[in-house]
XYZ file of C-alpha atoms in Angstrom:
723
model
C 0.000 0.000 0.000
C 1.463 3.339 -1.065
C 1.208 6.346 1.261
C -1.195 9.068 0.218
C 0.343 12.241 -1.125
C 0.596 15.079 1.379
C 2.110 18.473 1.006
C 5.195 19.230 3.052
C 5.686 22.632 4.627
C 8.233 23.330 1.890
C 5.787 22.368 -0.896
C 3.041 24.449 0.664
C 5.239 27.541 0.836
C 6.516 27.047 -2.699
C 3.056 26.529 -4.155
C 1.625 29.610 -2.448
C 3.833 31.866 -4.521
C 6.545 32.883 -2.093
C 9.544 31.797 -4.180
C 9.628 34.254 -7.049
C 13.220 35.296 -6.509
C 16.249 35.024 -8.750
C 18.949 33.709 -6.471
C 20.935 30.875 -8.033
C 21.375 27.633 -6.116
C 24.073 25.864 -8.074
C 25.684 25.442 -11.480
C 29.096 24.744 -12.916
C 30.995 27.619 -14.427
C 33.995 26.809 -16.665
C 37.613 27.360 -15.702
C 39.777 30.395 -16.335
C 39.152 30.438 -20.079
C 37.149 33.553 -20.986
C 33.901 33.192 -22.837
C 30.229 32.638 -22.244
C 29.219 30.371 -19.396
C 26.219 28.036 -19.435
C 22.723 29.111 -18.586
C 21.851 28.463 -14.973
C 18.539 27.873 -13.254
C 17.485 30.025 -10.326
C 15.663 28.969 -7.185
C 12.179 29.321 -8.642
C 12.913 27.406 -11.838
C 13.504 30.319 -14.242
C 16.605 30.643 -16.390
C 19.108 33.421 -15.848
C 21.036 34.974 -18.739
C 24.345 33.402 -19.691
C 27.343 35.204 -18.236
C 31.016 35.639 -19.048
C 33.591 34.347 -16.612
C 35.882 37.223 -15.781
C 38.164 35.051 -13.674
C 37.916 32.260 -11.152
C 34.969 32.841 -8.768
C 33.469 35.739 -10.790
C 31.155 35.895 -13.830
C 29.159 38.877 -15.102
C 26.217 38.961 -17.507
C 25.308 41.642 -20.053
C 23.127 43.506 -17.567
C 25.985 43.778 -15.095
C 24.622 41.128 -12.725
C 27.562 39.457 -11.003
C 27.699 35.765 -10.128
C 30.157 34.830 -7.375
C 31.004 31.246 -6.532
C 31.161 30.006 -2.968
C 33.877 27.338 -2.843
C 32.911 26.142 0.653
C 29.824 24.325 1.891
C 26.992 26.145 3.646
C 25.745 24.236 6.690
C 24.494 27.221 8.648
C 27.867 28.747 9.448
C 27.574 31.580 6.921
C 30.031 30.912 4.093
C 27.248 31.525 1.553
C 27.289 35.121 2.775
C 30.865 35.857 3.782
C 32.727 34.448 0.740
C 30.873 36.697 -1.733
C 30.858 39.535 0.805
C 34.670 39.516 0.752
C 34.929 39.335 -3.039
C 32.192 41.937 -3.563
C 33.994 44.374 -1.259
C 37.027 44.597 -3.529
C 35.002 44.170 -6.730
C 32.957 47.238 -5.752
C 29.500 45.736 -6.099
C 26.654 45.695 -3.592
C 25.304 42.400 -2.269
C 21.978 42.975 -4.040
C 23.862 43.070 -7.348
C 25.110 39.487 -7.086
C 23.958 35.907 -7.500
C 25.685 33.135 -5.559
C 26.470 29.611 -6.748
C 28.214 26.676 -5.124
C 31.499 25.850 -6.820
C 31.936 22.175 -7.756
C 34.767 20.153 -6.283
C 37.978 21.256 -7.962
C 40.983 21.753 -5.695
C 43.231 22.752 -8.601
C 40.964 25.685 -9.391
C 39.606 26.705 -5.974
C 42.227 25.423 -3.556
C 41.207 23.561 -0.409
C 37.407 23.369 -0.334
C 36.974 21.440 2.909
C 34.724 23.304 5.315
C 36.297 22.427 8.643
C 38.616 23.805 11.258
C 36.807 27.161 10.993
C 38.987 27.827 7.973
C 36.784 29.510 5.359
C 37.696 33.092 6.269
C 40.985 32.639 8.104
C 42.377 30.340 5.413
C 41.431 32.284 2.307
C 40.445 35.857 3.085
C 43.555 37.452 1.577
C 43.220 35.352 -1.566
C 39.524 36.156 -1.973
C 40.145 39.869 -1.474
C 42.835 39.663 -4.138
C 40.413 37.902 -6.519
C 37.929 40.754 -6.166
C 40.600 43.434 -6.481
C 42.129 41.804 -9.572
C 38.738 41.672 -11.256
C 38.117 45.320 -10.395
C 41.436 46.404 -11.906
C 40.745 44.399 -15.083
C 37.422 46.182 -15.513
C 39.019 49.570 -14.833
C 41.787 48.891 -17.351
C 39.215 47.906 -19.985
C 37.149 51.041 -19.380
C 40.253 53.239 -19.543
C 41.185 51.731 -22.891
C 37.629 52.294 -24.143
C 37.887 55.976 -23.223
C 41.549 56.292 -24.249
C 42.172 57.433 -20.691
C 44.603 56.633 -17.903
C 43.542 53.870 -15.479
C 44.651 56.165 -12.652
C 41.909 58.587 -13.675
C 39.244 55.899 -13.314
C 37.616 54.215 -10.337
C 35.011 51.520 -9.738
C 31.880 51.849 -7.666
C 28.518 50.121 -7.468
C 29.105 47.864 -10.483
C 30.348 50.624 -12.758
C 33.622 52.250 -13.780
C 33.777 56.054 -13.657
C 36.147 58.467 -15.395
C 36.894 61.207 -12.861
C 37.812 64.076 -15.250
C 34.702 63.696 -17.448
C 32.341 61.941 -14.990
C 31.558 59.361 -17.679
C 30.570 55.872 -16.528
C 30.173 52.403 -18.002
C 28.491 49.297 -16.605
C 30.492 46.159 -15.769
C 28.268 44.185 -18.163
C 29.509 46.284 -21.102
C 33.146 45.675 -20.124
C 33.309 42.049 -19.077
C 33.892 40.362 -22.466
C 36.954 42.495 -23.215
C 38.123 42.484 -19.599
C 38.071 38.681 -19.559
C 40.772 38.650 -22.237
C 43.260 40.377 -19.915
C 45.740 38.633 -17.649
C 44.646 39.185 -14.038
C 47.123 41.330 -12.072
C 48.928 39.259 -9.463
C 49.362 41.952 -6.840
C 46.448 44.401 -7.021
C 46.108 47.144 -4.450
C 43.750 46.146 -1.643
C 41.543 48.629 0.153
C 42.494 49.740 3.667
C 40.068 48.588 6.342
C 38.777 52.106 6.938
C 37.408 52.186 3.356
C 35.376 48.976 3.633
C 31.726 49.311 2.660
C 30.668 45.687 3.165
C 33.270 43.963 5.322
C 32.734 44.428 9.030
C 29.077 45.260 8.483
C 26.158 43.141 9.831
C 24.647 42.589 6.388
C 21.632 40.240 6.188
C 22.441 36.721 4.986
C 21.384 35.955 1.413
C 20.609 32.324 2.240
C 17.953 33.172 4.845
C 15.180 34.060 2.333
C 15.806 30.788 0.495
C 15.574 28.784 3.697
C 12.416 30.497 4.898
C 10.447 30.455 1.627
C 11.187 26.824 0.759
C 13.453 27.510 -2.227
C 16.749 26.293 -0.742
C 17.783 22.908 -2.083
C 19.323 20.643 0.538
C 20.841 17.306 -0.386
C 17.727 15.438 0.668
C 15.628 17.616 -1.725
C 17.646 16.962 -4.882
C 16.088 14.852 -7.639
C 17.435 13.458 -10.932
C 15.517 11.927 -13.863
C 15.304 8.159 -13.487
C 16.717 8.263 -9.960
C 16.150 5.307 -7.644
C 16.266 5.330 -3.842
C 18.228 3.185 -1.404
C 18.016 2.419 2.289
C 20.774 0.308 3.837
C 20.562 -2.079 6.786
C 24.036 -1.680 8.310
C 25.716 -3.821 10.925
C 24.999 -2.263 14.338
C 28.421 -3.414 15.600
C 30.334 -1.361 13.030
C 32.943 -3.883 11.818
C 30.755 -6.978 11.459
C 30.212 -8.771 8.151
C 27.086 -10.028 6.447
C 26.937 -13.814 6.961
C 23.687 -14.206 5.028
C 20.409 -12.444 4.280
C 16.900 -13.379 3.211
C 15.182 -10.801 0.986
C 12.071 -12.848 0.193
C 9.683 -10.613 2.108
C 11.509 -7.418 1.145
C 10.924 -8.089 -2.538
C 7.174 -8.352 -2.001
C 7.032 -4.580 -1.390
C 5.841 -2.847 -4.604
C 8.672 -0.826 -6.124
C 11.606 -2.763 -4.631
C 14.039 -3.581 -7.442
C 17.364 -4.696 -5.966
C 18.695 -6.146 -2.722
C 22.416 -6.812 -2.299
C 25.396 -6.589 0.067
C 27.171 -3.236 0.022
C 30.403 -2.053 1.627
C 31.529 1.413 2.614
C 35.011 2.335 3.751
C 35.507 3.930 7.169
C 39.182 4.707 7.873
C 40.130 1.880 5.459
C 37.959 -0.552 7.407
C 35.135 -2.149 5.416
C 31.728 -1.692 7.023
C 29.037 -3.944 5.546
C 25.303 -3.718 5.066
C 22.447 -4.814 2.830
C 21.064 -2.221 0.398
C 17.405 -2.177 -0.619
C 16.878 -0.157 -3.822
C 13.422 0.897 -4.943
C 11.425 3.310 -7.073
C 10.753 5.519 -4.059
C 12.195 5.992 -0.594
C 9.105 4.682 1.190
C 9.345 1.349 -0.639
C 13.074 1.090 0.059
C 12.524 1.689 3.772
C 9.614 -0.755 4.021
C 11.580 -3.403 2.159
C 14.505 -2.874 4.512
C 12.270 -3.522 7.523
C 11.364 -6.943 6.090
C 14.962 -8.062 5.569
C 16.338 -10.934 7.613
C 20.090 -10.499 8.068
C 22.504 -12.730 9.941
C 25.701 -10.962 10.958
C 29.201 -12.307 11.500
C 30.501 -10.251 14.431
C 33.614 -12.283 15.128
C 37.151 -10.921 15.242
C 36.613 -7.699 17.181
C 35.554 -6.562 20.655
C 31.948 -5.866 21.597
C 32.582 -3.149 24.158
C 30.233 -1.425 26.573
C 30.626 2.143 27.817
C 31.730 0.834 31.213
C 34.489 -1.201 29.586
C 35.569 1.681 27.363
C 35.934 4.193 30.169
C 37.535 1.648 32.493
C 40.109 1.112 29.750
C 40.680 4.848 29.423
C 41.095 5.272 33.176
C 43.635 2.429 33.161
C 45.386 3.898 30.121
C 45.668 7.247 31.865
C 47.896 5.608 34.491
C 50.378 4.411 31.864
C 53.350 6.347 30.466
C 52.112 8.658 27.733
C 53.349 9.527 24.276
C 55.012 12.876 24.805
C 53.780 15.797 22.769
C 55.304 18.835 24.468
C 57.443 19.320 27.575
C 59.480 21.983 29.290
C 61.616 21.932 32.414
C 61.309 19.039 34.872
C 57.711 18.426 35.902
C 58.385 15.627 38.423
C 61.014 17.596 40.319
C 58.966 20.818 40.339
C 55.812 18.978 41.409
C 57.532 17.341 44.360
C 58.923 20.691 45.551
C 55.622 22.585 45.097
C 54.045 24.378 48.051
C 50.578 23.033 47.138
C 49.549 20.150 44.913
C 46.331 19.768 42.923
C 45.208 16.575 41.193
C 42.008 15.691 39.325
C 40.581 13.321 36.726
C 38.060 14.574 34.172
C 35.843 12.551 31.842
C 33.956 13.522 28.686
C 31.522 11.306 26.743
C 31.094 10.042 23.211
C 28.793 12.297 21.202
C 26.870 12.004 17.938
C 26.794 14.844 15.416
C 22.964 14.722 15.294
C 22.608 17.048 12.298
C 19.009 18.026 11.623
C 19.417 16.752 8.046
C 20.460 13.085 8.249
C 23.149 11.859 5.889
C 22.176 11.446 2.253
C 23.901 11.417 -1.109
C 23.061 11.030 -4.800
C 25.503 9.216 -7.068
C 25.365 8.595 -10.816
C 28.192 6.266 -11.783
C 28.810 5.518 -15.455
C 31.647 3.446 -16.963
C 33.770 6.542 -17.539
C 32.405 9.163 -15.117
C 30.919 9.836 -11.696
C 28.640 12.671 -10.635
C 27.680 13.351 -7.017
C 25.076 15.667 -5.471
C 24.594 16.165 -1.773
C 25.275 17.848 1.567
C 29.058 17.578 1.433
C 31.630 19.502 3.492
C 34.638 18.483 1.405
C 33.805 18.259 -2.338
C 37.461 18.133 -3.362
C 38.140 15.348 -0.848
C 35.175 13.356 -2.184
C 36.333 13.929 -5.759
C 39.840 12.623 -5.030
C 38.587 9.707 -2.916
C 36.109 8.443 -5.509
C 38.624 8.856 -8.316
C 41.033 6.651 -6.364
C 38.533 4.025 -5.201
C 36.482 3.738 -8.381
C 39.351 4.017 -10.876
C 37.880 7.059 -12.668
C 40.120 9.993 -13.753
C 39.862 12.976 -11.402
C 38.493 15.281 -14.090
C 35.687 12.809 -14.755
C 34.443 12.973 -11.169
C 32.052 15.887 -10.550
C 30.955 16.697 -7.011
C 28.096 19.179 -6.656
C 27.327 20.780 -3.299
C 23.871 21.529 -1.966
C 22.924 23.275 1.255
C 23.616 21.213 4.371
C 21.186 20.886 7.257
C 24.095 20.874 9.719
C 27.467 19.198 9.392
C 29.764 19.675 12.418
C 32.485 17.603 10.709
C 30.412 14.487 9.935
C 29.639 15.587 6.376
C 33.321 16.120 5.636
C 33.773 12.360 5.878
C 34.003 10.181 2.774
C 32.055 7.036 3.630
C 28.540 7.997 2.610
C 29.398 9.322 -0.909
C 31.492 6.169 -1.417
C 28.572 3.960 -0.380
C 26.232 5.797 -2.768
C 28.716 5.427 -5.626
C 29.084 1.687 -4.983
C 25.300 1.237 -5.072
C 24.918 3.316 -8.251
C 27.604 1.310 -9.998
C 25.890 -1.941 -9.013
C 22.430 -0.930 -10.290
C 23.728 1.090 -13.282
C 21.464 4.043 -12.475
C 21.487 7.236 -10.408
C 20.520 6.604 -6.794
C 19.851 8.612 -3.669
C 20.918 6.893 -0.448
C 19.088 8.284 2.591
C 20.088 7.486 6.161
C 17.371 7.340 8.813
C 17.744 9.215 12.089
C 18.543 5.858 13.711
C 21.297 5.223 11.147
C 22.668 8.695 11.703
C 22.843 8.398 15.499
C 24.006 4.784 15.836
C 26.515 4.300 13.026
C 28.973 7.048 13.900
C 31.739 7.974 13.565
C 31.379 9.693 16.933
C 33.219 12.324 18.899
C 35.532 10.209 21.067
C 35.061 9.962 24.792
C 38.119 10.930 26.830
C 39.672 10.711 30.284
C 42.105 13.371 31.506
C 44.562 12.997 34.342
C 45.855 16.373 35.564
C 48.409 17.367 38.188
C 49.737 20.762 39.180
C 52.127 22.210 41.688
C 51.709 25.775 42.991
C 54.226 28.139 44.534
C 53.644 30.042 47.786
C 52.410 33.074 45.866
C 49.926 30.968 43.897
C 51.846 30.650 40.655
C 51.741 27.421 38.611
C 55.191 25.886 38.897
C 54.380 22.457 37.443
C 51.593 21.252 35.154
C 50.961 17.777 33.758
C 48.259 16.420 31.491
C 47.698 12.842 30.369
C 44.875 12.173 27.916
C 43.450 8.720 27.280
C 41.185 8.708 24.245
C 40.820 7.204 20.808
C 43.157 8.919 18.384
C 41.241 9.793 15.225
C 44.381 9.419 13.140
C 45.112 5.850 14.272
C 42.080 3.941 12.958
C 43.450 2.534 9.722
C 44.587 -1.116 9.821
C 48.225 -1.305 10.863
C 48.328 2.260 12.241
C 51.377 3.151 14.332
C 49.975 3.234 17.863
C 53.191 4.887 19.045
C 52.289 8.165 17.315
C 51.292 10.892 19.750
C 48.128 12.904 19.271
C 49.103 16.354 18.035
C 45.708 17.735 19.062
C 46.240 17.150 22.787
C 47.039 20.845 23.136
C 43.919 22.139 21.362
C 42.021 24.608 23.510
C 44.976 25.424 25.784
C 45.885 29.116 25.717
C 49.334 29.623 24.201
C 50.673 32.187 26.750
C 50.418 29.532 29.463
C 53.486 27.870 27.965
C 55.562 30.953 28.744
C 54.109 31.369 32.240
C 54.659 27.757 33.383
C 58.277 26.665 33.607
C 57.672 22.936 34.028
C 54.998 21.127 32.050
C 54.287 17.839 30.313
C 51.515 17.008 27.819
C 51.076 13.420 26.692
C 48.443 10.995 25.486
C 47.716 7.290 25.503
C 45.785 6.133 22.400
C 42.909 3.963 23.584
C 42.150 1.010 21.291
C 38.530 0.346 20.301
C 36.626 -0.770 17.170
C 34.187 2.132 17.593
C 34.769 4.687 14.802
C 35.524 8.250 15.923
C 36.101 11.492 14.080
C 35.908 15.279 14.135
C 33.061 16.966 15.987
C 32.558 20.699 16.322
C 35.882 22.152 17.602
C 37.396 18.621 17.479
C 39.537 17.779 20.534
C 39.201 21.307 21.917
C 35.583 20.457 22.746
C 36.774 17.943 25.346
C 40.214 19.355 26.163
C 38.703 22.715 27.045
C 36.509 21.174 29.729
C 39.481 19.526 31.418
C 41.930 22.426 31.069
C 39.664 25.246 32.167
C 37.909 23.330 34.931
C 41.302 22.397 36.346
C 42.460 26.001 35.982
C 39.544 26.902 38.259
C 40.607 24.228 40.747
C 44.125 25.658 40.815
C 42.800 29.186 41.320
C 40.790 28.107 44.369
C 43.748 26.109 45.736
C 45.862 29.245 45.373
C 43.206 31.395 47.051
C 42.911 33.566 43.942
C 39.999 35.024 42.036
C 39.511 32.715 38.995
C 39.645 35.525 36.438
C 42.642 37.188 38.089
C 44.409 33.808 38.310
C 44.145 33.533 34.546
C 45.307 37.102 34.106
C 48.375 36.279 36.198
C 49.335 33.455 33.807
C 48.304 35.019 30.483
C 50.936 37.731 30.193
C 50.054 38.764 26.665
C 48.582 42.057 25.496
C 45.813 40.432 23.462
C 44.734 38.185 26.338
C 44.958 40.970 28.882
C 42.662 43.117 26.718
C 40.182 40.258 26.470
C 40.203 39.733 30.249
C 39.754 43.460 30.869
C 36.768 43.608 28.538
C 35.243 40.400 29.939
C 35.457 41.823 33.474
C 33.694 45.020 32.366
C 30.969 43.222 30.394
C 30.087 40.973 33.337
C 30.737 43.460 36.142
C 32.869 40.621 37.504
C 34.128 42.411 40.587
C 30.598 43.140 41.808
C 29.012 39.713 41.296
C 26.377 38.707 43.837
C 27.070 36.463 46.840
C 24.083 34.169 46.270
C 24.919 33.673 42.612
C 27.321 31.268 40.962
C 29.790 32.696 38.470
C 32.206 30.718 36.313
C 34.723 31.740 33.688
C 36.685 29.893 31.018
C 39.045 31.075 28.286
C 40.109 28.814 25.428
C 42.006 29.178 22.191
C 41.546 27.191 18.994
C 41.665 27.818 15.259
C 43.551 31.084 15.883
C 40.711 32.626 17.881
C 40.357 33.289 21.601
C 37.007 33.107 23.367
C 36.205 34.002 26.945
C 32.868 32.990 28.425
C 31.262 33.736 31.777
C 28.241 31.776 33.017
C 25.908 32.876 35.796
C 23.755 30.290 37.630
C 21.341 30.408 40.548
C 18.936 28.214 42.499
C 15.283 28.096 41.436
C 12.593 28.062 44.162
C 12.459 24.265 43.904
C 16.207 24.095 44.597
C 17.231 23.114 41.075
C 20.023 24.859 39.201
C 19.065 27.520 36.691
C 21.473 28.789 34.057
C 20.677 32.494 34.024
C 23.063 33.968 31.513
C 26.095 33.387 29.313
C 28.347 36.262 28.281
C 30.768 35.431 25.477
C 33.607 37.531 24.108
C 35.016 36.422 20.756
C 38.435 37.621 19.576
C 38.754 36.288 16.035
C 40.878 39.155 14.741
C 39.928 40.451 11.271
C 36.327 39.540 10.531
C 33.664 39.909 7.842
C 30.172 39.926 9.335
C 29.613 40.504 13.076
C 26.027 39.199 12.960
C 27.237 35.838 11.671
C 29.856 35.721 14.423
C 27.153 36.251 17.040
C 24.966 33.584 15.428
C 27.812 31.074 15.414
C 28.813 31.714 19.021
C 25.185 31.431 20.136
C 24.845 28.149 18.243
C 28.089 26.853 19.725
C 26.925 27.677 23.247
C 23.586 25.907 22.752
C 25.315 22.851 21.275
C 27.844 22.816 24.128
C 25.094 23.150 26.744
C 23.379 20.048 25.370
C 26.636 18.114 25.228
C 27.449 19.058 28.822
C 24.070 18.469 30.442
C 21.738 16.592 28.107
C 23.065 13.884 25.841
C 25.756 11.332 25.160
C 26.181 8.135 23.179
C 26.559 5.018 25.275
C 27.427 1.510 24.108
C 26.227 -1.908 25.175
C 27.556 -5.161 23.733
C 29.318 -3.229 20.974
C 26.236 -1.290 19.827
C 25.122 2.315 20.327
C 22.254 2.553 22.805
C 20.759 5.924 21.839
C 18.833 5.653 18.568
C 16.697 8.797 18.217
C 15.865 12.070 19.942
C 13.695 10.343 22.522
C 16.885 8.987 24.120
C 19.474 11.422 22.721
C 17.906 14.468 24.366
C 18.551 17.861 22.811
C 18.280 21.218 24.550
C 14.848 22.816 24.182
C 14.276 26.483 23.517
C 12.788 27.131 26.980
C 15.982 25.754 28.552
C 18.302 28.172 26.758
C 19.604 31.009 28.955
C 20.114 34.597 27.898
C 23.173 34.679 25.646
C 25.128 37.874 25.131
C 27.867 37.818 22.488
C 30.473 40.524 21.974
C 33.118 40.745 19.252
C 36.588 42.200 19.827
C 37.855 44.773 17.337
C 41.602 44.648 16.766
C 44.198 44.347 14.005
C 45.008 40.656 14.458
C 44.913 38.191 11.561
C 41.622 36.428 10.877
C 40.786 33.472 13.094
C 38.008 30.904 13.070
C 34.419 31.583 14.111
C 32.213 28.508 13.690
C 33.925 26.338 16.317
C 35.912 28.345 18.920
C 32.778 29.433 20.798
C 32.012 25.866 21.936
C 34.911 24.757 24.213
C 34.595 27.397 27.000
C 30.922 26.760 27.819
C 31.146 23.453 29.705
C 33.997 24.494 32.016
C 32.500 27.955 32.626
C 29.175 26.316 33.521
C 30.731 23.766 35.862
C 32.914 26.431 37.454
C 29.783 28.509 38.075
C 28.051 25.538 39.699
C 31.064 25.042 41.972
C 30.973 28.719 42.880
C 27.323 28.397 43.892
C 27.246 24.939 45.468
C 30.826 23.931 46.294
C 30.325 20.807 44.176
C 32.989 20.136 41.563
C 31.709 18.438 38.392
C 34.400 16.412 36.652
C 32.317 14.117 34.478
C 30.020 14.984 31.557
C 27.173 14.895 30.886
C 25.520 15.769 34.165
C 21.876 16.468 34.982
C 21.261 20.083 35.998
C 18.198 18.979 37.964
C 20.263 16.638 40.111
C 23.172 18.874 41.084
């Protein structure tokens, strides 16, 4: 029985006439060769005029409308806005004069396209500014030649070139074909910051209308002619094999066409499942439910959470792989006036993106084309070329909008699985993961155990500091990996000036062995390191009898950090905080940005803890759009609050226990405290934005709870109602 047709919210909005806008969602524009580009389809189905590619990233049509490519994915973090905002600044066009397209995967043309490590602005802002400035100078040079004038007598503004002596002007659309024949200048003059018209301004995001009127195309929305649909029953114990399966009942579902064993590669380990392919997704999912699969789960451990964390606690007592040392920790610790020791524990977490994983693949004998919510199109292109034996230039990876990513959609397993299925059935296919697949299959953020020791001098200075981390090392999951390689991310989240303030320190890790797949999660290891480092910093401050914020000031002898601490103290009125309130602070550094956060908590009339307010101060140096920074810090805080006090992934007999949002509880809107975000203005180089706001929240919250209750929380997640 087929389900009756119902209109989705998206269909309803689209069909009630709210999508008559001309923003482009995606199309391929040719390389650096000048000439007309292809026609592209806008969000509401109309065709936009063909345009001429002026240079990489920029095309202009006859009317002067500019199309700018975004080479990074858009998963809510704002690249759809900030990449063109940077280029448009130097190109001298307003944001309402441009269309935006996703660039296809092509590392040779666009450089690194992986959206991760908060790298979109900090990794490419100078290059993107140069792109815009080069294009501007090419248009000015063309106009000057047209007028038989000097380029120095001309300037660009608002999509036109003006001749100052005569006040003549000419539209970019009338110049682009000739301008495209010029060689782009390699070192164009960039505008000083004081002359910016777009950068540094809280301009409204151009993706918001698309996402509110139903026009935005996410991976799960994409359709191709003749496309089939697949749902895969995957082994719940990750590394198990398919011993046998019975598809008799599955094939009785109308529309089911194929049932077969499929493999996807996760860190070079083959993960197996049984794919059900059908004419529609409903049929594929119903057929999957009727499968009978017998698994071979021999040859690897079936661990529980208790076993995993017991192993980590044991590992933490072993000698570690040394990452960074100075002085003589053991000697300084023994001679210290006061000693502080603690063990901290953080859980496994799922990415839990609102849009579950999905991918479309169309594999032909000599080509592959991919569509989907993908964080690393160039990575996917290279991976599929290698695994499928197809030349790199015959592998096309098209990005759509992502309904969240947090690192999971930078991974390569789900496009590979879709490509394998498409090749088998010789047709385009969309593979859609259920919420249960998404939460239980991983890879997960790794759980971790931290052993910390410190020795303090009589005046409360840190004389000795030691950290041992026991966790799964993301880089040691391939078969035959060298387990003697230290984890270079053990230091993530730790403020760099501490190294100069502490004479004797030792950072090391012990790679915990487990078959459970782990990978990047928002802010990567800083998300767990920050909790241990900054909670322990609070413990040391109290052992030294010092104010927690002043204790940090004492050890962060750096002008940039001192300015941040000064401003944080003013914003929170730190020195005048109430006696019956709990206040906690944490300062972390990752992806070249520094974030300080202060949390205020109190007791509700029923005695339960209430999180009243979070004040965050982001120092990311040079920035593009302050509104997007505030949005990203707010989102990071909400995500961190859930990870600290709401949800974790637990394992029993080698399988994930939490399967959907009824057991993997997310923070609700009524539980979110007031969040106040401030952005530091300075002349530092650009840092990351999307991730650095997450690590300080958990330690600041737990430090605030200690300040109020005297109870030290060293294990996450915890229940706010039970503190």
